[in-house]
Amino acid sequence: MSLSKSLKLSLLLVAGLLSQSAIAQDEVAEEQLDAVRNEYKTLSTVISECENKGDCNLFLNELVVNKSGGHWRGMGNYRKTFRFWYSDDPTNCDDCQGVLRFVQVTERRSTSHTKEEFLFKDGKLLFHFVKSEMEGKKESRRSYFEDERIFRLQLGEGEVYMYQEALDRLDEGLLKNAKKIQGVFLHSF
């Protein structure tokens, strides 16, 4: 076999392996995405039942900053609400962060409105959603995690980034903010 044929064969083999690796990675990402979406859907159903019927296996704590929504220095009218959905009393547990399941954060300012959702499982962030509107401009972002490592980022209804591209675009403060919110929850008892 000539060098040229050997080189071509090697390149085809490498291309085939890379293609198979990319396909396998895509399949894993789809499985992870389905698992996160199923967790979100299941928990959303439970929360809806809790809000409508009042009898469920989750507890809800609300923390409201500036409940009256009055003027806040430098921001105009301001109000921020945290809704912590959790499965057990965090003062009587081994892994207290693991009881926090879902956090809804709404923030209203004179010129903007932001809604955030944090989905946790076993103390780890699985999903983050943020939707904001400022002076008529709307933006949204969905971040999906596996073991607190991002594997998918979706901007608005279109742009989707996977693995390293998603990591490159990840808001550096997001995981720190999720940990901070878990801390606020635990310190509220």
Coordinates of N, CA, C and O in Angstrom, one line a residue:
M1 N 0.9 -1.2 0.0 CA 0.0 0.0 0.0 C 0.9 1.2 0.0 O 1.9 1.3 0.7
S2 N 0.6 2.2 -0.8 CA 1.4 3.4 -0.9 C 1.1 4.3 0.3 O 0.1 4.1 1.0
L3 N 2.0 5.2 0.5 CA 1.9 6.1 1.6 C 0.6 6.9 1.5 O -0.1 7.2 2.4
S4 N 0.3 7.3 0.2 CA -0.9 8.1 0.0 C -2.2 7.3 0.3 O -3.1 7.9 1.0
K5 N -2.2 6.1 0.0 CA -3.4 5.2 0.3 C -3.5 5.0 1.8 O -4.5 5.1 2.4
S6 N -2.3 4.8 2.4 CA -2.3 4.6 3.9 C -2.7 5.8 4.6 O -3.5 5.7 5.6
L7 N -2.3 7.0 4.2 CA -2.7 8.2 4.8 C -4.2 8.5 4.6 O -4.9 8.9 5.6
K8 N -4.7 8.2 3.4 CA -6.1 8.4 3.2 C -6.9 7.5 4.1 O -8.0 7.9 4.7
L9 N -6.5 6.2 4.2 CA -7.2 5.2 5.1 C -7.2 5.7 6.5 O -8.2 5.6 7.2
S10 N -6.0 6.2 7.0 CA -5.9 6.7 8.3 C -6.8 7.9 8.6 O -7.5 8.0 9.6
L11 N -6.9 8.8 7.6 CA -7.7 10.0 7.7 C -9.2 9.6 7.8 O -10.0 10.1 8.6
L12 N -9.6 8.6 6.9 CA -11.0 8.1 7.0 C -11.3 7.5 8.3 O -12.4 7.7 8.8
L13 N -10.4 6.7 8.8 CA -10.6 6.0 10.1 C -10.8 7.1 11.2 O -11.7 7.0 12.0
V14 N -9.9 8.1 11.2 CA -10.0 9.1 12.3 C -11.3 9.9 12.1 O -12.0 10.2 13.1
A15 N -11.7 10.2 10.9 CA -12.9 10.9 10.6 C -14.1 10.1 11.1 O -15.1 10.6 11.7
G16 N -14.1 8.8 10.8 CA -15.2 7.9 11.3 C -15.3 7.9 12.8 O -16.4 7.9 13.3
L17 N -14.1 7.8 13.5 CA -14.1 7.7 14.9 C -14.6 9.0 15.5 O -15.4 9.0 16.5
L18 N -14.2 10.2 14.9 CA -14.7 11.5 15.4 C -16.2 11.6 15.2 O -16.9 12.1 16.1
S19 N -16.7 11.1 14.1 CA -18.1 11.2 13.8 C -18.9 10.4 14.8 O -19.9 10.8 15.3
Q20 N -18.4 9.1 15.1 CA -19.1 8.3 16.0 C -19.1 8.9 17.4 O -20.1 8.8 18.2
S21 N -18.0 9.5 17.8 CA -17.8 10.2 19.1 C -18.8 11.3 19.2 O -19.5 11.5 20.2
A22 N -19.0 12.1 18.1 CA -19.9 13.2 18.1 C -21.3 12.8 18.2 O -22.1 13.3 19.0
I23 N -21.6 11.7 17.5 CA -23.0 11.1 17.6 C -23.3 10.6 19.0 O -24.4 10.9 19.6
A24 N -22.3 9.9 19.6 CA -22.5 9.4 20.9 C -22.7 10.5 21.9 O -23.5 10.4 22.8
Q25 N -21.9 11.6 21.8 CA -22.0 12.7 22.7 C -23.4 13.4 22.5 O -24.0 13.8 23.5
D26 N -23.9 13.5 21.3 CA -25.2 14.1 21.1 C -26.3 13.2 21.7 O -27.3 13.8 22.3
E27 N -26.2 11.9 21.7 CA -27.1 11.0 22.3 C -27.1 11.2 23.8 O -28.2 11.2 24.4
V28 N -26.0 11.3 24.4 CA -25.9 11.5 25.8 C -26.5 12.8 26.2 O -27.2 12.9 27.2
A29 N -26.2 13.9 25.4 CA -26.8 15.2 25.7 C -28.3 15.1 25.6 O -29.0 15.7 26.5
E30 N -28.9 14.4 24.7 CA -30.3 14.3 24.5 C -30.9 13.5 25.7 O -32.0 13.9 26.3
E31 N -30.2 12.5 26.2 CA -30.7 11.8 27.4 C -30.6 12.7 28.6 O -31.6 12.7 29.4
Q32 N -29.6 13.5 28.8 CA -29.5 14.4 29.9 C -30.6 15.4 29.8 O -31.2 15.8 30.8
L33 N -30.8 16.0 28.6 CA -31.8 17.0 28.4 C -33.2 16.4 28.8 O -34.0 17.1 29.5
D34 N -33.5 15.2 28.3 CA -34.8 14.6 28.6 C -34.9 14.4 30.1 O -36.0 14.7 30.7
A35 N -33.9 14.0 30.8 CA -33.9 13.8 32.3 C -34.2 15.1 33.0 O -35.1 15.2 33.9
V36 N -33.6 16.2 32.6 CA -33.8 17.5 33.2 C -35.2 18.0 32.9 O -35.9 18.4 33.8
R37 N -35.6 17.8 31.7 CA -37.0 18.3 31.3 C -38.1 17.5 32.1 O -39.1 18.0 32.5
N38 N -37.9 16.2 32.2 CA -38.8 15.3 33.0 C -38.9 15.8 34.4 O -39.9 15.8 35.0
E39 N -37.7 16.0 35.0 CA -37.6 16.5 36.4 C -38.4 17.8 36.6 O -39.2 18.0 37.5
Y40 N -38.2 18.7 35.6 CA -38.8 20.0 35.7 C -40.4 19.9 35.5 O -41.1 20.4 36.3
K41 N -40.8 19.0 34.6 CA -42.2 18.8 34.3 C -42.9 18.2 35.6 O -43.9 18.6 36.0
T42 N -42.2 17.2 36.1 CA -42.8 16.5 37.3 C -42.9 17.5 38.5 O -44.0 17.5 39.1
L43 N -41.9 18.2 38.7 CA -41.9 19.2 39.9 C -42.9 20.3 39.6 O -43.6 20.7 40.5
S44 N -43.0 20.8 38.4 CA -44.0 21.8 38.0 C -45.4 21.3 38.3 O -46.2 22.1 38.8
T45 N -45.7 20.1 38.0 CA -47.0 19.5 38.2 C -47.3 19.5 39.7 O -48.4 19.9 40.2
V46 N -46.3 19.0 40.5 CA -46.5 19.0 42.0 C -46.7 20.4 42.5 O -47.6 20.6 43.4
I47 N -45.9 21.4 42.1 CA -46.0 22.7 42.6 C -47.4 23.3 42.2 O -48.1 24.0 43.0
S48 N -47.9 23.0 41.0 CA -49.2 23.5 40.6 C -50.3 22.9 41.5 O -51.2 23.6 41.9
E49 N -50.2 21.6 41.8 CA -51.1 21.0 42.7 C -51.0 21.6 44.1 O -52.1 21.8 44.8
C50 N -49.8 21.9 44.6 CA -49.7 22.5 45.9 C -50.4 23.9 45.9 O -51.0 24.2 46.9
E51 N -50.2 24.7 44.9 CA -50.8 26.0 44.8 C -52.3 25.9 44.7 O -53.0 26.8 45.3
N52 N -52.8 25.0 44.0 CA -54.2 24.9 43.7 C -55.0 24.1 44.9 O -56.1 24.5 45.2
K53 N -54.4 23.1 45.4 CA -55.1 22.3 46.4 C -54.6 22.5 47.8 O -55.2 22.2 48.8
G54 N -53.3 23.0 47.9 CA -52.8 23.2 49.2 C -52.3 22.0 50.0 O -51.6 22.1 51.0
D55 N -52.5 20.8 49.5 CA -52.1 19.6 50.1 C -51.1 18.9 49.2 O -51.5 18.4 48.2
C56 N -49.8 18.9 49.7 CA -48.8 18.3 48.8 C -47.6 17.9 49.7 O -47.6 18.2 50.9
N57 N -46.6 17.3 49.1 CA -45.4 16.8 49.8 C -44.3 17.8 49.7 O -43.1 17.5 50.0
L58 N -44.6 19.1 49.3 CA -43.5 20.1 49.3 C -43.9 21.2 50.2 O -45.1 21.4 50.5
F59 N -43.0 22.0 50.7 CA -43.2 23.1 51.5 C -42.8 24.4 50.8 O -41.9 24.3 49.9
L60 N -43.3 25.5 51.1 CA -43.0 26.8 50.4 C -42.7 27.9 51.5 O -43.5 28.1 52.4
N61 N -41.5 28.5 51.3 CA -41.2 29.7 52.1 C -41.0 30.8 51.1 O -40.5 30.6 50.0
E62 N -41.5 32.0 51.4 CA -41.4 33.2 50.6 C -40.6 34.2 51.4 O -40.8 34.5 52.5
L63 N -39.7 34.9 50.6 CA -38.9 36.0 51.2 C -39.2 37.1 50.2 O -38.9 37.0 49.0
V64 N -39.7 38.2 50.8 CA -40.0 39.4 49.9 C -39.2 40.6 50.4 O -39.2 40.9 51.6
V65 N -38.4 41.1 49.5 CA -37.6 42.3 49.7 C -38.4 43.5 49.2 O -38.9 43.6 48.1
N66 N -38.7 44.5 50.1 CA -39.5 45.7 49.8 C -40.9 45.3 49.4 O -41.3 45.6 48.3
K67 N -41.6 44.7 50.2 CA -42.9 44.1 49.9 C -43.9 45.2 49.3 O -44.7 44.9 48.5
S68 N -43.8 46.4 49.8 CA -44.7 47.5 49.3 C -44.3 47.9 47.9 O -45.1 48.5 47.2
G69 N -43.1 47.5 47.4 CA -42.7 47.9 46.1 C -42.5 49.4 45.9 O -42.4 49.9 44.8
G70 N -42.2 50.0 47.0 CA -42.0 51.5 47.0 C -40.6 51.8 46.4 O -39.8 51.0 46.0
H71 N -40.4 53.1 46.4 CA -39.1 53.7 45.8 C -37.9 53.2 46.6 O -37.8 53.2 47.8
W72 N -36.9 52.7 45.8 CA -35.7 52.2 46.3 C -34.6 53.0 45.7 O -34.5 53.2 44.5
R73 N -33.7 53.5 46.5 CA -32.7 54.4 46.0 C -31.9 53.9 44.8 O -31.4 52.7 44.9
G74 N -31.8 54.7 43.8 CA -31.1 54.3 42.6 C -31.8 53.4 41.6 O -31.3 53.0 40.6
M75 N -33.0 52.9 42.0 CA -33.7 51.9 41.2 C -35.1 52.3 40.9 O -35.7 51.7 40.0
G76 N -35.6 53.3 41.6 CA -37.0 53.6 41.4 C -37.8 52.6 42.2 O -37.4 52.1 43.2
N77 N -39.0 52.3 41.8 CA -39.9 51.3 42.5 C -39.2 50.0 42.4 O -38.7 49.6 41.3
Y78 N -39.2 49.2 43.5 CA -38.4 48.0 43.5 C -39.1 46.9 44.4 O -39.6 47.3 45.5
R79 N -39.1 45.7 44.0 CA -39.6 44.6 44.8 C -38.9 43.3 44.2 O -38.8 43.1 43.0
K80 N -38.5 42.4 45.2 CA -37.9 41.2 44.8 C -38.5 40.1 45.7 O -38.5 40.2 46.9
T81 N -38.9 39.0 45.1 CA -39.5 37.9 45.8 C -38.8 36.6 45.5 O -38.5 36.3 44.3
F82 N -38.5 35.8 46.5 CA -37.9 34.5 46.4 C -38.9 33.5 46.9 O -39.5 33.7 48.0
R83 N -39.2 32.5 46.1 CA -40.1 31.4 46.5 C -39.3 30.1 46.6 O -38.8 29.6 45.5
F84 N -39.1 29.6 47.8 CA -38.3 28.4 48.0 C -39.2 27.2 48.2 O -39.9 27.1 49.1
W85 N -39.2 26.2 47.2 CA -39.9 25.0 47.3 C -39.0 23.9 47.8 O -37.9 23.7 47.2
Y86 N -39.3 23.2 48.9 CA -38.4 22.2 49.5 C -39.2 21.0 50.0 O -40.4 21.1 50.2
S87 N -38.5 19.9 50.2 CA -39.1 18.7 50.5 C -39.1 18.2 52.0 O -39.8 17.3 52.3
D88 N -38.3 18.9 52.8 CA -38.1 18.5 54.2 C -37.6 19.7 55.0 O -37.1 20.6 54.4
D89 N -37.8 19.5 56.3 CA -37.2 20.6 57.2 C -35.7 20.5 57.2 O -35.1 19.5 57.5
P90 N -35.1 21.6 56.7 CA -33.6 21.6 56.6 C -32.9 21.6 57.9 O -31.7 21.5 57.9
T91 N -33.6 21.8 59.0 CA -32.9 21.8 60.3 C -32.8 20.4 60.9 O -32.1 20.1 61.8
N92 N -33.5 19.4 60.2 CA -33.5 18.0 60.7 C -33.1 17.1 59.5 O -33.8 16.1 59.2
C93 N -31.9 17.3 58.9 CA -31.5 16.5 57.8 C -30.0 16.4 57.8 O -29.3 17.1 58.4
D94 N -29.5 15.3 57.1 CA -28.1 15.1 57.0 C -27.5 16.0 55.9 O -26.4 16.6 56.1
D95 N -28.2 16.1 54.8 CA -27.7 16.9 53.6 C -28.8 18.0 53.4 O -29.7 17.9 52.6
C96 N -28.6 19.1 54.2 CA -29.6 20.1 54.2 C -29.8 20.8 52.8 O -30.9 21.2 52.5
Q97 N -28.8 20.9 52.0 CA -29.0 21.5 50.7 C -29.8 20.6 49.8 O -30.5 21.1 48.9
G98 N -29.8 19.3 50.0 CA -30.6 18.4 49.2 C -32.1 18.5 49.3 O -32.8 18.0 48.4
V99 N -32.6 19.2 50.3 CA -34.0 19.3 50.4 C -34.6 20.5 49.5 O -35.8 20.4 49.2
L100 N -33.8 21.4 49.1 CA -34.3 22.5 48.3 C -34.4 22.0 46.9 O -33.5 21.4 46.3
R101 N -35.6 22.1 46.3 CA -35.9 21.6 45.0 C -36.1 22.6 43.9 O -35.6 22.4 42.8
F102 N -36.7 23.7 44.2 CA -37.0 24.7 43.2 C -37.1 26.1 43.8 O -37.6 26.3 44.9
V103 N -36.5 27.1 43.1 CA -36.6 28.5 43.6 C -37.1 29.3 42.4 O -36.6 29.2 41.3
Q104 N -38.0 30.2 42.7 CA -38.5 31.2 41.8 C -38.2 32.5 42.3 O -38.4 32.8 43.5
V105 N -37.5 33.3 41.5 CA -37.1 34.7 41.9 C -37.8 35.7 40.9 O -37.6 35.5 39.7
T106 N -38.5 36.6 41.4 CA -39.0 37.7 40.5 C -38.5 39.0 41.1 O -38.5 39.2 42.3
E107 N -38.1 39.9 40.1 CA -37.6 41.2 40.5 C -38.2 42.2 39.6 O -38.2 42.1 38.4
R108 N -38.9 43.2 40.3 CA -39.5 44.3 39.5 C -38.8 45.6 39.9 O -38.7 45.9 41.1
R109 N -38.4 46.3 38.8 CA -37.9 47.6 39.0 C -38.7 48.6 38.2 O -39.5 48.1 37.3
S110 N -38.5 49.8 38.3 CA -39.3 50.8 37.5 C -39.1 50.5 36.0 O -40.1 50.7 35.3
T111 N -37.9 50.2 35.6 CA -37.7 50.0 34.1 C -37.5 48.6 33.7 O -37.2 48.4 32.5
S112 N -37.6 47.6 34.6 CA -37.3 46.3 34.1 C -38.1 45.3 35.0 O -38.5 45.6 36.1
H113 N -38.1 44.0 34.5 CA -38.8 42.9 35.2 C -38.0 41.7 34.8 O -37.6 41.4 33.7
T114 N -37.6 40.9 35.9 CA -36.8 39.7 35.7 C -37.5 38.5 36.4 O -37.9 38.7 37.5
K115 N -37.5 37.4 35.7 CA -38.0 36.1 36.4 C -36.9 35.1 36.2 O -36.4 34.9 35.1
E116 N -36.6 34.4 37.3 CA -35.6 33.4 37.3 C -36.1 32.1 38.0 O -37.0 32.2 38.9
E117 N -35.7 31.0 37.5 CA -36.0 29.7 38.1 C -34.8 28.9 38.2 O -33.9 28.8 37.3
F118 N -34.6 28.2 39.4 CA -33.5 27.3 39.7 C -34.1 26.0 40.0 O -34.9 25.9 41.0
L119 N -33.7 24.9 39.3 CA -34.2 23.6 39.6 C -33.0 22.8 40.2 O -31.9 22.8 39.6
F120 N -33.2 22.3 41.4 CA -32.1 21.6 42.1 C -32.5 20.1 42.3 O -33.7 19.8 42.5
K121 N -31.5 19.2 42.3 CA -31.7 17.8 42.7 C -30.5 17.4 43.5 O -29.4 17.5 43.0
D122 N -30.8 16.9 44.7 CA -29.7 16.4 45.6 C -28.7 17.5 45.8 O -27.5 17.2 45.9
G123 N -29.2 18.7 45.9 CA -28.3 19.9 46.2 C -27.5 20.4 45.1 O -26.7 21.4 45.2
K124 N -27.7 19.9 43.9 CA -27.0 20.3 42.7 C -28.0 21.0 41.7 O -29.1 20.6 41.5
L125 N -27.5 22.1 41.1 CA -28.2 22.8 40.1 C -28.4 22.0 38.8 O -27.4 21.5 38.3
L126 N -29.6 21.7 38.4 CA -29.9 21.0 37.2 C -30.3 21.9 36.0 O -30.0 21.6 34.9
F127 N -31.0 23.0 36.4 CA -31.5 23.9 35.3 C -31.7 25.3 35.9 O -32.0 25.5 37.0
H128 N -31.4 26.2 35.0 CA -31.6 27.6 35.3 C -32.3 28.3 34.1 O -31.9 28.1 33.0
F129 N -33.3 29.1 34.4 CA -34.0 29.8 33.4 C -34.1 31.3 33.9 O -34.4 31.6 35.0
V130 N -33.8 32.2 33.0 CA -34.0 33.6 33.2 C -34.7 34.3 32.1 O -34.3 34.0 30.9
K131 N -35.6 35.1 32.4 CA -36.4 35.9 31.4 C -36.4 37.3 31.9 O -36.8 37.6 33.0
S132 N -36.0 38.2 31.0 CA -35.9 39.6 31.5 C -36.5 40.5 30.4 O -36.5 40.2 29.2
E133 N -37.1 41.6 30.9 CA -37.6 42.6 30.0 C -37.1 44.0 30.5 O -37.4 44.3 31.7
M134 N -36.4 44.7 29.6 CA -36.0 46.0 30.0 C -36.2 47.0 28.9 O -35.7 46.8 27.8
E135 N -37.1 48.0 29.2 CA -37.4 49.0 28.2 C -37.9 48.4 26.9 O -37.4 48.8 25.8
G136 N -38.7 47.4 27.0 CA -39.3 46.7 25.8 C -38.5 45.6 25.2 O -38.9 44.9 24.3
K137 N -37.2 45.5 25.6 CA -36.3 44.5 25.0 C -36.4 43.2 25.9 O -36.2 43.2 27.1
K138 N -36.8 42.1 25.3 CA -37.0 40.8 26.0 C -35.8 39.9 25.7 O -35.4 39.8 24.5
E139 N -35.4 39.2 26.7 CA -34.3 38.2 26.6 C -34.6 37.0 27.5 O -35.2 37.2 28.5
S140 N -34.2 35.8 27.0 CA -34.3 34.6 27.9 C -33.1 33.7 27.7 O -32.4 33.8 26.6
R141 N -32.8 32.9 28.7 CA -31.7 32.0 28.6 C -32.0 30.8 29.4 O -32.5 30.9 30.6
R142 N -31.7 29.6 28.9 CA -31.9 28.3 29.6 C -30.6 27.6 29.7 O -29.9 27.4 28.6
S143 N -30.2 27.2 30.9 CA -28.9 26.6 31.1 C -29.2 25.2 31.7 O -29.9 25.1 32.7
Y144 N -28.7 24.2 31.2 CA -28.9 22.8 31.6 C -27.5 22.2 32.2 O -26.5 22.4 31.5
F145 N -27.6 21.5 33.3 CA -26.4 21.1 34.0 C -26.5 19.6 34.3 O -27.5 19.0 34.5
E146 N -25.3 19.0 34.4 CA -25.1 17.6 34.8 C -23.9 17.7 35.8 O -22.8 18.1 35.4
D147 N -24.1 17.3 37.0 CA -23.1 17.4 38.1 C -22.5 18.8 38.1 O -21.3 19.0 38.2
E148 N -23.3 19.8 38.0 CA -23.0 21.2 38.0 C -22.0 21.7 36.9 O -21.3 22.7 37.1
R149 N -22.0 20.9 35.8 CA -21.3 21.3 34.6 C -22.3 21.5 33.5 O -23.1 20.6 33.3
I150 N -22.2 22.6 32.9 CA -23.2 22.9 31.8 C -23.0 22.0 30.6 O -21.8 21.8 30.2
F151 N -24.1 21.5 30.1 CA -23.9 20.8 28.8 C -24.8 21.4 27.7 O -24.6 21.0 26.6
R152 N -25.7 22.3 28.1 CA -26.5 23.0 27.0 C -26.9 24.3 27.5 O -27.3 24.5 28.6
L153 N -26.8 25.3 26.6 CA -27.2 26.7 26.8 C -28.1 27.1 25.6 O -27.6 27.0 24.5
Q154 N -29.2 27.6 25.9 CA -30.1 28.1 24.9 C -30.4 29.5 25.1 O -30.9 29.9 26.2
L155 N -30.2 30.4 24.1 CA -30.4 31.8 24.2 C -31.7 32.1 23.4 O -31.8 31.7 22.2
G156 N -32.7 32.6 24.1 CA -34.0 32.9 23.4 C -34.6 31.6 22.9 O -34.5 30.6 23.6
E157 N -35.2 31.7 21.8 CA -35.9 30.5 21.2 C -35.0 29.9 20.1 O -35.4 28.9 19.5
G158 N -33.8 30.4 19.9 CA -33.0 29.9 18.8 C -31.6 29.3 19.2 O -31.5 28.1 19.3
E159 N -30.7 30.2 19.4 CA -29.3 29.7 19.5 C -29.1 28.7 20.6 O -29.5 28.9 21.7
V160 N -28.5 27.6 20.2 CA -28.2 26.5 21.2 C -26.7 26.2 21.1 O -26.1 26.1 20.1
Y161 N -26.1 26.1 22.3 CA -24.7 25.8 22.4 C -24.5 24.6 23.3 O -25.2 24.5 24.3
M162 N -23.6 23.7 22.9 CA -23.4 22.5 23.7 C -22.0 22.5 24.2 O -21.0 23.0 23.7
Y163 N -21.8 21.8 25.4 CA -20.6 21.5 26.0 C -19.6 22.7 26.1 O -20.0 23.7 26.8
Q164 N -18.5 22.7 25.4 CA -17.5 23.8 25.6 C -18.0 25.1 25.1 O -17.8 26.1 25.7
E165 N -18.8 25.1 24.0 CA -19.3 26.4 23.5 C -20.3 27.0 24.6 O -20.4 28.2 24.8
A166 N -21.1 26.1 25.2 CA -22.0 26.5 26.3 C -21.2 27.1 27.5 O -21.5 28.1 28.0
L167 N -20.1 26.4 27.8 CA -19.3 26.8 28.9 C -18.6 28.2 28.7 O -18.6 29.0 29.5
D168 N -18.2 28.4 27.4 CA -17.6 29.6 27.0 C -18.6 30.8 27.2 O -18.2 31.9 27.4
R169 N -19.9 30.5 27.1 CA -20.9 31.6 27.1 C -21.6 31.7 28.5 O -22.5 32.5 28.6
L170 N -21.3 30.8 29.4 CA -22.0 30.7 30.7 C -21.7 31.9 31.5 O -20.5 32.4 31.6
D171 N -22.7 32.5 32.1 CA -22.5 33.6 33.0 C -21.7 33.1 34.2 O -22.2 32.1 34.9
E172 N -20.5 33.6 34.4 CA -19.7 33.1 35.5 C -20.3 33.2 36.9 O -20.0 32.3 37.7
G173 N -21.2 34.1 37.1 CA -21.8 34.2 38.4 C -23.0 33.3 38.6 O -23.5 33.3 39.8
L174 N -23.4 32.6 37.6 CA -24.6 31.8 37.8 C -24.5 30.7 38.9 O -25.4 30.6 39.7
L175 N -23.4 29.9 38.8 CA -23.3 28.9 39.8 C -23.1 29.4 41.2 O -23.6 28.9 42.2
K176 N -22.3 30.6 41.3 CA -22.1 31.2 42.6 C -23.5 31.8 43.1 O -23.8 31.7 44.3
N177 N -24.3 32.3 42.2 CA -25.6 32.8 42.6 C -26.5 31.7 43.1 O -27.3 31.8 44.0
A178 N -26.4 30.5 42.4 CA -27.2 29.4 42.8 C -26.8 28.9 44.2 O -27.7 28.6 45.1
K179 N -25.5 28.9 44.5 CA -25.0 28.5 45.9 C -25.5 29.6 46.9 O -25.8 29.3 48.0
K180 N -25.4 30.9 46.5 CA -25.9 31.9 47.4 C -27.3 31.8 47.7 O -27.7 31.9 48.9
I181 N -28.2 31.5 46.7 CA -29.6 31.3 47.0 C -29.8 30.1 47.9 O -30.7 30.1 48.8
Q182 N -29.1 29.0 47.7 CA -29.2 27.9 48.6 C -28.8 28.3 50.1 O -29.5 27.9 51.0
G183 N -27.8 29.1 50.2 CA -27.4 29.7 51.5 C -28.5 30.5 52.1 O -28.8 30.4 53.3
V184 N -29.1 31.4 51.3 CA -30.2 32.2 51.9 C -31.3 31.3 52.4 O -31.9 31.5 53.5
F185 N -31.7 30.3 51.6 CA -32.7 29.3 52.0 C -32.3 28.7 53.4 O -33.1 28.7 54.3
L186 N -31.1 28.2 53.5 CA -30.7 27.5 54.7 C -30.7 28.4 55.9 O -31.0 28.0 57.0
H187 N -30.3 29.7 55.7 CA -30.2 30.6 56.8 C -31.6 31.3 57.1 O -31.6 32.1 58.1
S188 N -32.6 30.9 56.4 CA -33.9 31.5 56.7 C -34.6 30.7 57.8 O -35.7 31.0 58.2
F189 N -34.0 29.7 58.3 CA -34.6 28.8 59.4 C -33.9 29.1 60.7 O -32.8 29.5 60.9

